[in-house]
Amino acid sequence: VFDDGPLANDYSSRLELDGTSVTASVLVSDLGPLSLSATVTTGYDLEAERTEKIEAVAGTAVTVNEVSMPAEYRVGLALDLGSDWRLGADGQYTAFGDIGDQVVWPGDLCDEWTVSVGLERRLVRHERGRGYQLPLRFGLQRHRWGHEVNGQPIDETVISVGTGVPFRDWRGAIDLS
């Protein structure tokens, strides 16, 4: 349920989505230093009910539409590089371009995808003393959003660097990036 709240003194809007999707996942982690994963969410339909209230004319309008959601595919891998380092990569693909123009999502839809890669030095507690080797994380992500503006795709690139600080007795951590 998305409730825009009062958008003006006499207007409010509420969107309710109702539907069911199916997701299946697999993780293969017995390949030595390599782990692989995959997830598929099947395409599904949602019923979208928008209620708009206009107080000045004491009126309420209810619009019901069906929204199709495309299948989504995700893959991932993690590779232990020995010592304290590991490499990870993820990919995501959703074929929004296949569902066409819809009443609820007007405009140009296109296929959405994400590719991410990261390198991490794990948190290690030193054998001697009470200190820690703080984790270091380096990441790169490229994302194409599922819609276009003026016929042009929306691409986003994210570069991240981070670390984490553990709580006492390894009971959690605060991550910073």
Tab-separated table of N, CA and C in Angstrom:
chain	number	residue	atom	x	y	z
A	1	VAL	N	0.852	-1.171	0.000
A	1	VAL	CA	0.000	0.000	0.000
A	1	VAL	C	0.893	1.228	0.000
A	2	PHE	N	0.657	2.106	-0.946
A	2	PHE	CA	1.380	3.367	-1.035
A	2	PHE	C	0.374	4.478	-0.769
A	3	ASP	N	0.599	5.214	0.293
A	3	ASP	CA	-0.314	6.292	0.657
A	3	ASP	C	0.433	7.600	0.500
A	4	ASP	N	0.050	8.366	-0.522
A	4	ASP	CA	0.702	9.645	-0.771
A	4	ASP	C	0.342	10.678	0.280
A	5	GLY	N	-0.668	10.382	1.075
A	5	GLY	CA	-1.117	11.347	2.070
A	5	GLY	C	-1.766	12.532	1.387
A	6	PRO	N	-2.072	13.559	2.125
A	6	PRO	CA	-2.673	14.731	1.493
A	6	PRO	C	-1.654	15.447	0.611
A	7	LEU	N	-1.902	15.452	-0.692
A	7	LEU	CA	-1.009	16.129	-1.630
A	7	LEU	C	-1.335	17.610	-1.711
A	8	ALA	N	-2.522	17.951	-1.388
A	8	ALA	CA	-2.966	19.337	-1.287
A	8	ALA	C	-4.002	19.328	-0.172
A	9	ASN	N	-4.513	20.466	0.187
A	9	ASN	CA	-5.482	20.519	1.283
A	9	ASN	C	-6.722	19.690	1.015
A	10	ASP	N	-7.045	19.486	-0.253
A	10	ASP	CA	-8.297	18.807	-0.547
A	10	ASP	C	-8.117	17.572	-1.441
A	11	TYR	N	-6.902	17.011	-1.515
A	11	TYR	CA	-6.667	15.877	-2.396
A	11	TYR	C	-5.753	14.863	-1.715
A	12	SER	N	-6.074	13.578	-1.804
A	12	SER	CA	-5.194	12.517	-1.313
A	12	SER	C	-5.293	11.329	-2.264
A	13	SER	N	-4.257	10.507	-2.262
A	13	SER	CA	-4.183	9.372	-3.177
A	13	SER	C	-3.626	8.165	-2.439
A	14	ARG	N	-4.163	6.986	-2.755
A	14	ARG	CA	-3.728	5.738	-2.118
A	14	ARG	C	-3.679	4.657	-3.188
A	15	LEU	N	-2.570	3.885	-3.229
A	15	LEU	CA	-2.398	2.803	-4.196
A	15	LEU	C	-2.206	1.495	-3.456
A	16	GLU	N	-3.054	0.508	-3.732
A	16	GLU	CA	-2.932	-0.823	-3.143
A	16	GLU	C	-2.596	-1.812	-4.247
A	17	LEU	N	-1.552	-2.630	-4.001
A	17	LEU	CA	-1.142	-3.661	-4.949
A	17	LEU	C	-1.420	-5.021	-4.332
A	18	ASP	N	-2.007	-5.936	-5.112
A	18	ASP	CA	-2.357	-7.259	-4.613
A	18	ASP	C	-1.975	-8.297	-5.668
A	19	GLY	N	-1.200	-9.303	-5.274
A	19	GLY	CA	-0.803	-10.351	-6.199
A	19	GLY	C	0.148	-11.323	-5.532
A	20	THR	N	0.521	-12.357	-6.263
A	20	THR	CA	1.391	-13.399	-5.730
A	20	THR	C	2.489	-13.704	-6.743
A	21	SER	N	3.713	-13.847	-6.250
A	21	SER	CA	4.826	-14.242	-7.103
A	21	SER	C	5.470	-15.496	-6.536
A	22	VAL	N	6.252	-16.170	-7.366
A	22	VAL	CA	6.953	-17.389	-6.958
A	22	VAL	C	8.442	-17.171	-7.195
A	23	THR	N	9.251	-17.479	-6.172
A	23	THR	CA	10.700	-17.337	-6.270
A	23	THR	C	11.359	-18.656	-5.912
A	24	ALA	N	12.337	-19.068	-6.724
A	24	ALA	CA	13.119	-20.277	-6.452
A	24	ALA	C	14.591	-19.890	-6.434
A	25	SER	N	15.337	-20.461	-5.486
A	25	SER	CA	16.762	-20.144	-5.348
A	25	SER	C	17.566	-21.412	-5.152
A	26	VAL	N	18.827	-21.347	-5.549
A	26	VAL	CA	19.748	-22.456	-5.321
A	26	VAL	C	21.101	-21.872	-4.927
A	27	LEU	N	21.774	-22.551	-3.988
A	27	LEU	CA	23.103	-22.157	-3.551
A	27	LEU	C	23.982	-23.400	-3.596
A	28	VAL	N	25.087	-23.315	-4.306
A	28	VAL	CA	26.054	-24.407	-4.368
A	28	VAL	C	27.318	-23.908	-3.693
A	29	SER	N	27.634	-24.496	-2.527
A	29	SER	CA	28.766	-23.985	-1.756
A	29	SER	C	29.845	-25.035	-1.510
A	30	ASP	N	29.738	-26.206	-2.130
A	30	ASP	CA	30.733	-27.261	-1.914
A	30	ASP	C	31.693	-27.401	-3.097
A	31	LEU	N	32.053	-26.285	-3.692
A	31	LEU	CA	32.960	-26.276	-4.835
A	31	LEU	C	34.344	-25.766	-4.436
A	32	GLY	N	34.790	-26.144	-3.258
A	32	GLY	CA	36.072	-25.654	-2.766
A	32	GLY	C	35.968	-24.192	-2.409
A	33	PRO	N	36.832	-23.353	-2.957
A	33	PRO	CA	36.799	-21.933	-2.607
A	33	PRO	C	35.699	-21.149	-3.326
A	34	LEU	N	34.937	-21.808	-4.186
A	34	LEU	CA	33.925	-21.136	-4.995
A	34	LEU	C	32.519	-21.469	-4.504
A	35	SER	N	31.670	-20.461	-4.423
A	35	SER	CA	30.245	-20.645	-4.140
A	35	SER	C	29.465	-19.963	-5.249
A	36	LEU	N	28.381	-20.601	-5.696
A	36	LEU	CA	27.538	-20.058	-6.756
A	36	LEU	C	26.097	-20.008	-6.273
A	37	SER	N	25.347	-19.015	-6.754
A	37	SER	CA	23.933	-18.928	-6.393
A	37	SER	C	23.143	-18.440	-7.598
A	38	ALA	N	21.865	-18.797	-7.613
A	38	ALA	CA	20.959	-18.331	-8.670
A	38	ALA	C	19.561	-18.215	-8.084
A	39	THR	N	18.819	-17.222	-8.542
A	39	THR	CA	17.443	-16.990	-8.102
A	39	THR	C	16.600	-16.606	-9.308
A	40	VAL	N	15.408	-17.177	-9.372
A	40	VAL	CA	14.460	-16.828	-10.431
A	40	VAL	C	13.135	-16.485	-9.768
A	41	THR	N	12.577	-15.341	-10.131
A	41	THR	CA	11.221	-14.984	-9.734
A	41	THR	C	10.397	-14.952	-11.015
A	42	THR	N	9.361	-15.762	-11.046
A	42	THR	CA	8.539	-15.843	-12.257
A	42	THR	C	7.778	-14.545	-12.477
A	43	GLY	N	7.373	-14.313	-13.715
A	43	GLY	CA	6.519	-13.169	-14.001
A	43	GLY	C	5.174	-13.349	-13.313
A	44	TYR	N	4.524	-12.259	-12.974
A	44	TYR	CA	3.240	-12.344	-12.272
A	44	TYR	C	2.434	-11.085	-12.543
A	45	ASP	N	1.168	-11.143	-12.207
A	45	ASP	CA	0.261	-10.010	-12.383
A	45	ASP	C	-0.153	-9.457	-11.030
A	46	LEU	N	-0.282	-8.160	-10.957
A	46	LEU	CA	-0.748	-7.471	-9.760
A	46	LEU	C	-2.022	-6.713	-10.085
A	47	GLU	N	-2.925	-6.699	-9.128
A	47	GLU	CA	-4.087	-5.829	-9.246
A	47	GLU	C	-3.743	-4.541	-8.526
A	48	ALA	N	-3.846	-3.427	-9.237
A	48	ALA	CA	-3.519	-2.115	-8.677
A	48	ALA	C	-4.805	-1.312	-8.524
A	49	GLU	N	-5.109	-0.957	-7.273
A	49	GLU	CA	-6.310	-0.172	-7.004
A	49	GLU	C	-5.889	1.188	-6.463
A	50	ARG	N	-6.198	2.236	-7.203
A	50	ARG	CA	-5.874	3.596	-6.778
A	50	ARG	C	-7.153	4.299	-6.348
A	51	THR	N	-7.114	4.856	-5.141
A	51	THR	CA	-8.233	5.622	-4.608
A	51	THR	C	-7.793	7.071	-4.476
A	52	GLU	N	-8.528	7.960	-5.112
A	52	GLU	CA	-8.225	9.386	-5.052
A	52	GLU	C	-9.427	10.102	-4.437
A	53	LYS	N	-9.138	10.897	-3.425
A	53	LYS	CA	-10.201	11.643	-2.745
A	53	LYS	C	-9.998	13.123	-2.982
A	54	ILE	N	-11.083	13.762	-3.380
A	54	ILE	CA	-11.063	15.208	-3.588
A	54	ILE	C	-12.112	15.803	-2.659
A	55	GLU	N	-11.653	16.433	-1.606
A	55	GLU	CA	-12.552	16.939	-0.577
A	55	GLU	C	-13.386	18.127	-1.055
A	56	ALA	N	-12.815	18.977	-1.897
A	56	ALA	CA	-13.517	20.198	-2.317
A	56	ALA	C	-14.816	19.883	-3.050
A	57	VAL	N	-14.855	18.746	-3.759
A	57	VAL	CA	-16.087	18.368	-4.464
A	57	VAL	C	-16.723	17.141	-3.833
A	58	ALA	N	-16.193	16.761	-2.664
A	58	ALA	CA	-16.718	15.603	-1.920
A	58	ALA	C	-16.827	14.383	-2.818
A	59	GLY	N	-15.753	14.095	-3.547
A	59	GLY	CA	-15.781	12.961	-4.463
A	59	GLY	C	-14.618	12.021	-4.238
A	60	THR	N	-14.859	10.755	-4.548
A	60	THR	CA	-13.820	9.732	-4.477
A	60	THR	C	-13.843	8.958	-5.784
A	61	ALA	N	-12.667	8.775	-6.374
A	61	ALA	CA	-12.547	7.999	-7.608
A	61	ALA	C	-11.699	6.776	-7.318
A	62	VAL	N	-12.165	5.604	-7.738
A	62	VAL	CA	-11.421	4.361	-7.571
A	62	VAL	C	-11.143	3.801	-8.955
A	63	THR	N	-9.862	3.564	-9.241
A	63	THR	CA	-9.446	3.008	-10.516
A	63	THR	C	-8.745	1.685	-10.252
A	64	VAL	N	-9.143	0.627	-10.968
A	64	VAL	CA	-8.524	-0.682	-10.810
A	64	VAL	C	-7.888	-1.077	-12.144
A	65	ASN	N	-6.608	-1.441	-12.093
A	65	ASN	CA	-5.870	-1.873	-13.275
A	65	ASN	C	-5.111	-3.143	-12.953
A	66	GLU	N	-4.703	-3.859	-13.976
A	66	GLU	CA	-3.839	-5.009	-13.804
A	66	GLU	C	-2.456	-4.628	-14.294
A	67	VAL	N	-1.448	-4.935	-13.482
A	67	VAL	CA	-0.063	-4.629	-13.798
A	67	VAL	C	0.688	-5.940	-13.961
A	68	SER	N	1.383	-6.094	-15.064
A	68	SER	CA	2.197	-7.297	-15.276
A	68	SER	C	3.627	-7.009	-14.842
A	69	MET	N	4.186	-7.937	-14.099
A	69	MET	CA	5.579	-7.844	-13.684
A	69	MET	C	6.352	-8.931	-14.415
A	70	PRO	N	7.507	-8.609	-14.974
A	70	PRO	CA	8.281	-9.613	-15.707
A	70	PRO	C	9.074	-10.515	-14.766
A	71	ALA	N	9.564	-11.601	-15.306
A	71	ALA	CA	10.433	-12.488	-14.533
A	71	ALA	C	11.738	-11.764	-14.210
A	72	GLU	N	12.334	-12.137	-13.086
A	72	GLU	CA	13.607	-11.562	-12.675
A	72	GLU	C	14.599	-12.688	-12.431
A	73	TYR	N	15.824	-12.495	-12.897
A	73	TYR	CA	16.875	-13.499	-12.769
A	73	TYR	C	18.060	-12.878	-12.041
A	74	ARG	N	18.633	-13.639	-11.092
A	74	ARG	CA	19.804	-13.173	-10.353
A	74	ARG	C	20.822	-14.312	-10.258
A	75	VAL	N	22.099	-13.967	-10.372
A	75	VAL	CA	23.178	-14.931	-10.189
A	75	VAL	C	24.246	-14.284	-9.322
A	76	GLY	N	25.014	-15.115	-8.654
A	76	GLY	CA	26.079	-14.594	-7.821
A	76	GLY	C	27.181	-15.610	-7.648
A	77	LEU	N	28.354	-15.126	-7.310
A	77	LEU	CA	29.459	-16.014	-7.008
A	77	LEU	C	30.327	-15.373	-5.949
A	78	ALA	N	30.970	-16.222	-5.160
A	78	ALA	CA	31.942	-15.778	-4.170
A	78	ALA	C	33.144	-16.699	-4.303
A	79	LEU	N	34.322	-16.120	-4.338
A	79	LEU	CA	35.551	-16.883	-4.513
A	79	LEU	C	36.516	-16.511	-3.401
A	80	ASP	N	36.882	-17.513	-2.601
A	80	ASP	CA	37.848	-17.316	-1.530
A	80	ASP	C	39.234	-17.278	-2.162
A	81	LEU	N	39.935	-16.168	-1.995
A	81	LEU	CA	41.241	-15.989	-2.631
A	81	LEU	C	42.394	-16.423	-1.728
A	82	GLY	N	42.089	-17.072	-0.628
A	82	GLY	CA	43.130	-17.448	0.312
A	82	GLY	C	43.421	-16.288	1.241
A	83	SER	N	44.246	-16.556	2.227
A	83	SER	CA	44.568	-15.559	3.226
A	83	SER	C	43.262	-14.984	3.777
A	84	ASP	N	43.104	-13.685	3.733
A	84	ASP	CA	41.907	-13.055	4.302
A	84	ASP	C	41.040	-12.392	3.246
A	85	TRP	N	41.277	-12.650	1.969
A	85	TRP	CA	40.596	-11.948	0.891
A	85	TRP	C	39.574	-12.829	0.193
A	86	ARG	N	38.497	-12.211	-0.297
A	86	ARG	CA	37.529	-12.906	-1.141
A	86	ARG	C	36.973	-11.944	-2.188
A	87	LEU	N	36.534	-12.534	-3.303
A	87	LEU	CA	36.003	-11.796	-4.430
A	87	LEU	C	34.545	-12.198	-4.597
A	88	GLY	N	33.694	-11.241	-4.887
A	88	GLY	CA	32.283	-11.533	-5.109
A	88	GLY	C	31.785	-10.831	-6.358
A	89	ALA	N	30.791	-11.431	-6.997
A	89	ALA	CA	30.183	-10.814	-8.175
A	89	ALA	C	28.707	-11.190	-8.204
A	90	ASP	N	27.862	-10.271	-8.648
A	90	ASP	CA	26.422	-10.485	-8.736
A	90	ASP	C	25.909	-9.920	-10.048
A	91	GLY	N	24.836	-10.513	-10.540
A	91	GLY	CA	24.164	-9.988	-11.713
A	91	GLY	C	22.664	-10.106	-11.539
A	92	GLN	N	21.919	-9.189	-12.119
A	92	GLN	CA	20.458	-9.172	-12.038
A	92	GLN	C	19.927	-8.720	-13.381
A	93	TYR	N	18.832	-9.367	-13.840
A	93	TYR	CA	18.214	-8.997	-15.118
A	93	TYR	C	16.701	-9.111	-14.985
A	94	THR	N	15.989	-8.064	-15.391
A	94	THR	CA	14.534	-8.047	-15.401
A	94	THR	C	14.089	-7.472	-16.741
A	95	ALA	N	13.258	-8.213	-17.468
A	95	ALA	CA	12.856	-7.827	-18.832
A	95	ALA	C	11.626	-6.919	-18.816
A	96	PHE	N	11.765	-5.710	-18.269
A	96	PHE	CA	10.650	-4.759	-18.261
A	96	PHE	C	10.241	-4.377	-19.677
A	97	GLY	N	11.180	-4.411	-20.622
A	97	GLY	CA	10.867	-4.059	-21.999
A	97	GLY	C	9.860	-4.993	-22.647
A	98	ASP	N	9.710	-6.208	-22.105
A	98	ASP	CA	8.777	-7.185	-22.669
A	98	ASP	C	7.331	-6.974	-22.256
A	99	ILE	N	7.082	-6.149	-21.230
A	99	ILE	CA	5.707	-6.024	-20.745
A	99	ILE	C	4.966	-4.847	-21.358
A	100	GLY	N	5.659	-4.025	-22.132
A	100	GLY	CA	4.985	-2.951	-22.873
A	100	GLY	C	4.500	-1.817	-21.994
A	101	ASP	N	3.791	-0.885	-22.621
A	101	ASP	CA	3.258	0.281	-21.931
A	101	ASP	C	2.023	-0.128	-21.136
A	102	GLN	N	1.959	0.276	-19.879
A	102	GLN	CA	0.841	-0.067	-19.024
A	102	GLN	C	0.248	1.199	-18.426
A	103	VAL	N	-1.009	1.104	-18.044
A	103	VAL	CA	-1.708	2.261	-17.481
A	103	VAL	C	-1.020	2.760	-16.212
A	104	VAL	N	-0.601	1.812	-15.355
A	104	VAL	CA	-0.009	2.206	-14.084
A	104	VAL	C	1.410	2.728	-14.272
A	105	TRP	N	2.137	2.210	-15.270
A	105	TRP	CA	3.501	2.651	-15.547
A	105	TRP	C	3.581	3.217	-16.946
A	106	PRO	N	3.065	4.399	-17.181
A	106	PRO	CA	3.170	4.946	-18.532
A	106	PRO	C	4.617	5.312	-18.849
A	107	GLY	N	4.926	5.320	-20.107
A	107	GLY	CA	6.262	5.725	-20.514
A	107	GLY	C	7.044	4.588	-21.115
A	108	ASP	N	8.292	4.843	-21.332
A	108	ASP	CA	9.169	3.886	-21.994
A	108	ASP	C	9.820	2.966	-20.982
A	109	LEU	N	9.432	1.703	-21.015
A	109	LEU	CA	10.064	0.700	-20.171
A	109	LEU	C	11.152	0.005	-20.978
A	110	CYS	N	12.228	-0.385	-20.324
A	110	CYS	CA	13.309	-1.114	-20.974
A	110	CYS	C	13.819	-2.175	-20.006
A	111	ASP	N	14.634	-3.067	-20.495
A	111	ASP	CA	15.183	-4.113	-19.636
A	111	ASP	C	16.089	-3.494	-18.574
A	112	GLU	N	15.956	-4.012	-17.355
A	112	GLU	CA	16.763	-3.519	-16.235
A	112	GLU	C	17.813	-4.563	-15.904
A	113	TRP	N	19.035	-4.110	-15.646
A	113	TRP	CA	20.083	-5.039	-15.259
A	113	TRP	C	21.060	-4.369	-14.303
A	114	THR	N	21.737	-5.207	-13.546
A	114	THR	CA	22.763	-4.750	-12.614
A	114	THR	C	23.915	-5.740	-12.649
A	115	VAL	N	25.125	-5.234	-12.681
A	115	VAL	CA	26.336	-6.056	-12.564
A	115	VAL	C	27.169	-5.445	-11.453
A	116	SER	N	27.567	-6.272	-10.492
A	116	SER	CA	28.353	-5.796	-9.353
A	116	SER	C	29.548	-6.707	-9.146
A	117	VAL	N	30.649	-6.122	-8.728
A	117	VAL	CA	31.837	-6.898	-8.372
A	117	VAL	C	32.456	-6.248	-7.142
A	118	GLY	N	32.980	-7.086	-6.254
A	118	GLY	CA	33.567	-6.548	-5.042
A	118	GLY	C	34.727	-7.392	-4.554
A	119	LEU	N	35.634	-6.763	-3.844
A	119	LEU	CA	36.783	-7.417	-3.237
A	119	LEU	C	36.769	-7.059	-1.765
A	120	GLU	N	36.961	-8.059	-0.914
A	120	GLU	CA	36.875	-7.817	0.531
A	120	GLU	C	38.023	-8.486	1.266
A	121	ARG	N	38.635	-7.725	2.179
A	121	ARG	CA	39.534	-8.319	3.166
A	121	ARG	C	38.700	-8.519	4.413
A	122	ARG	N	38.610	-9.745	4.864
A	122	ARG	CA	37.740	-10.071	5.997
A	122	ARG	C	38.275	-9.518	7.319
A	123	LEU	N	37.352	-9.366	8.253
A	123	LEU	CA	37.696	-8.993	9.625
A	123	LEU	C	38.416	-10.173	10.269
A	124	VAL	N	39.580	-9.914	10.844
A	124	VAL	CA	40.363	-10.972	11.487
A	124	VAL	C	40.803	-10.482	12.855
A	125	ARG	N	40.603	-11.328	13.838
A	125	ARG	CA	41.104	-11.001	15.176
A	125	ARG	C	42.505	-11.570	15.297
A	126	HIS	N	43.447	-10.735	15.724
A	126	HIS	CA	44.832	-11.175	15.836
A	126	HIS	C	44.963	-12.178	16.970
A	127	GLU	N	45.784	-13.212	16.723
A	127	GLU	CA	45.993	-14.271	17.723
A	127	GLU	C	46.583	-13.693	19.010
A	128	ARG	N	47.509	-12.797	18.856
A	128	ARG	CA	48.161	-12.208	20.029
A	128	ARG	C	47.618	-10.800	20.235
A	129	GLY	N	47.329	-10.485	21.410
A	129	GLY	CA	46.807	-9.152	21.691
A	129	GLY	C	45.297	-9.115	21.507
A	130	ARG	N	44.723	-7.946	21.573
A	130	ARG	CA	43.278	-7.808	21.518
A	130	ARG	C	42.825	-7.061	20.279
A	131	GLY	N	43.716	-6.850	19.354
A	131	GLY	CA	43.386	-6.036	18.201
A	131	GLY	C	42.722	-6.814	17.074
A	132	TYR	N	42.199	-6.079	16.135
A	132	TYR	CA	41.542	-6.635	14.959
A	132	TYR	C	42.194	-6.075	13.704
A	133	GLN	N	42.180	-6.856	12.649
A	133	GLN	CA	42.483	-6.347	11.317
A	133	GLN	C	41.141	-5.989	10.724
A	134	LEU	N	40.860	-4.713	10.612
A	134	LEU	CA	39.555	-4.279	10.131
A	134	LEU	C	39.325	-4.723	8.690
A	135	PRO	N	38.088	-5.028	8.354
A	135	PRO	CA	37.805	-5.410	6.975
A	135	PRO	C	37.922	-4.206	6.048
A	136	LEU	N	38.273	-4.485	4.818
A	136	LEU	CA	38.278	-3.474	3.768
A	136	LEU	C	37.412	-4.003	2.636
A	137	ARG	N	36.596	-3.143	2.055
A	137	ARG	CA	35.719	-3.556	0.964
A	137	ARG	C	35.828	-2.541	-0.172
A	138	PHE	N	35.960	-3.081	-1.378
A	138	PHE	CA	36.006	-2.257	-2.581
A	138	PHE	C	34.951	-2.813	-3.524
A	139	GLY	N	34.106	-1.950	-4.062
A	139	GLY	CA	33.043	-2.431	-4.934
A	139	GLY	C	32.808	-1.528	-6.123
A	140	LEU	N	32.292	-2.133	-7.182
A	140	LEU	CA	31.910	-1.417	-8.384
A	140	LEU	C	30.583	-1.998	-8.853
A	141	GLN	N	29.619	-1.126	-9.147
A	141	GLN	CA	28.304	-1.567	-9.617
A	141	GLN	C	27.878	-0.720	-10.805
A	142	ARG	N	27.327	-1.393	-11.795
A	142	ARG	CA	26.745	-0.711	-12.966
A	142	ARG	C	25.292	-1.141	-13.049
A	143	HIS	N	24.375	-0.177	-13.112
A	143	HIS	CA	22.935	-0.461	-13.079
A	143	HIS	C	22.240	0.304	-14.195
A	144	ARG	N	21.451	-0.400	-14.979
A	144	ARG	CA	20.564	0.241	-15.956
A	144	ARG	C	19.153	0.108	-15.406
A	145	TRP	N	18.502	1.250	-15.182
A	145	TRP	CA	17.145	1.279	-14.640
A	145	TRP	C	16.141	0.790	-15.677
A	146	GLY	N	14.981	0.367	-15.232
A	146	GLY	CA	13.963	-0.241	-16.090
A	146	GLY	C	13.071	0.728	-16.838
A	147	HIS	N	13.470	1.981	-16.948
A	147	HIS	CA	12.692	2.935	-17.742
A	147	HIS	C	13.639	3.939	-18.399
A	148	GLU	N	13.145	4.577	-19.418
A	148	GLU	CA	13.940	5.552	-20.155
A	148	GLU	C	13.318	6.943	-20.000
A	149	VAL	N	14.124	7.957	-20.170
A	149	VAL	CA	13.649	9.338	-20.159
A	149	VAL	C	14.021	9.943	-21.508
A	150	ASN	N	13.013	10.434	-22.229
A	150	ASN	CA	13.213	10.987	-23.572
A	150	ASN	C	13.929	10.002	-24.489
A	151	GLY	N	13.598	8.702	-24.338
A	151	GLY	CA	14.190	7.674	-25.185
A	151	GLY	C	15.605	7.277	-24.817
A	152	GLN	N	16.149	7.851	-23.755
A	152	GLN	CA	17.518	7.542	-23.331
A	152	GLN	C	17.496	6.672	-22.071
A	153	PRO	N	18.319	5.629	-22.028
A	153	PRO	CA	18.367	4.795	-20.822
A	153	PRO	C	18.979	5.554	-19.649
A	154	ILE	N	18.621	5.121	-18.458
A	154	ILE	CA	19.177	5.708	-17.241
A	154	ILE	C	20.189	4.713	-16.686
A	155	ASP	N	21.462	5.084	-16.725
A	155	ASP	CA	22.541	4.244	-16.226
A	155	ASP	C	23.126	4.863	-14.973
A	156	GLU	N	23.487	4.001	-14.039
A	156	GLU	CA	24.068	4.458	-12.777
A	156	GLU	C	25.314	3.637	-12.494
A	157	THR	N	26.383	4.304	-12.091
A	157	THR	CA	27.615	3.634	-11.698
A	157	THR	C	27.912	4.004	-10.255
A	158	VAL	N	28.195	2.995	-9.428
A	158	VAL	CA	28.494	3.223	-8.021
A	158	VAL	C	29.857	2.613	-7.719
A	159	ILE	N	30.726	3.400	-7.118
A	159	ILE	CA	32.017	2.925	-6.634
A	159	ILE	C	31.981	3.061	-5.122
A	160	SER	N	32.346	1.993	-4.420
A	160	SER	CA	32.276	2.057	-2.961
A	160	SER	C	33.562	1.539	-2.330
A	161	VAL	N	33.871	2.119	-1.196
A	161	VAL	CA	34.987	1.703	-0.359
A	161	VAL	C	34.451	1.712	1.058
A	162	GLY	N	34.736	0.657	1.818
A	162	GLY	CA	34.179	0.620	3.163
A	162	GLY	C	34.999	-0.212	4.118
A	163	THR	N	34.588	-0.151	5.372
A	163	THR	CA	35.189	-0.939	6.438
A	163	THR	C	34.121	-1.221	7.476
A	164	GLY	N	34.473	-1.908	8.536
A	164	GLY	CA	33.538	-2.192	9.613
A	164	GLY	C	34.255	-2.209	10.938
A	165	VAL	N	33.553	-1.879	11.991
A	165	VAL	CA	34.114	-1.882	13.338
A	165	VAL	C	33.293	-2.862	14.173
A	166	PRO	N	33.939	-3.909	14.713
A	166	PRO	CA	33.186	-4.927	15.457
A	166	PRO	C	32.821	-4.466	16.866
A	167	PHE	N	31.700	-5.006	17.351
A	167	PHE	CA	31.341	-4.830	18.749
A	167	PHE	C	32.118	-5.848	19.580
A	168	ARG	N	32.099	-5.675	20.858
A	168	ARG	CA	32.792	-6.573	21.769
A	168	ARG	C	32.339	-8.022	21.572
A	169	ASP	N	33.263	-8.940	21.615
A	169	ASP	CA	33.012	-10.382	21.489
A	169	ASP	C	32.327	-10.757	20.183
A	170	TRP	N	32.565	-10.013	19.119
A	170	TRP	CA	32.051	-10.334	17.783
A	170	TRP	C	30.530	-10.402	17.752
A	171	ARG	N	29.848	-9.599	18.498
A	171	ARG	CA	28.381	-9.635	18.560
A	171	ARG	C	27.723	-8.737	17.498
A	172	GLY	N	28.457	-8.373	16.522
A	172	GLY	CA	27.954	-7.517	15.473
A	172	GLY	C	28.995	-6.498	15.076
A	173	ALA	N	28.618	-5.619	14.158
A	173	ALA	CA	29.565	-4.618	13.690
A	173	ALA	C	28.801	-3.424	13.127
A	174	ILE	N	29.499	-2.308	13.072
A	174	ILE	CA	28.973	-1.121	12.376
A	174	ILE	C	29.785	-1.016	11.093
A	175	ASP	N	29.103	-1.026	9.968
A	175	ASP	CA	29.772	-0.913	8.682
A	175	ASP	C	29.715	0.513	8.177
A	176	LEU	N	30.795	0.961	7.599
A	176	LEU	CA	30.898	2.298	7.033
A	176	LEU	C	31.355	2.176	5.586
A	177	SER	N	30.707	2.930	4.684
A	177	SER	CA	31.200	2.941	3.302
A	177	SER	C	30.912	4.293	2.684
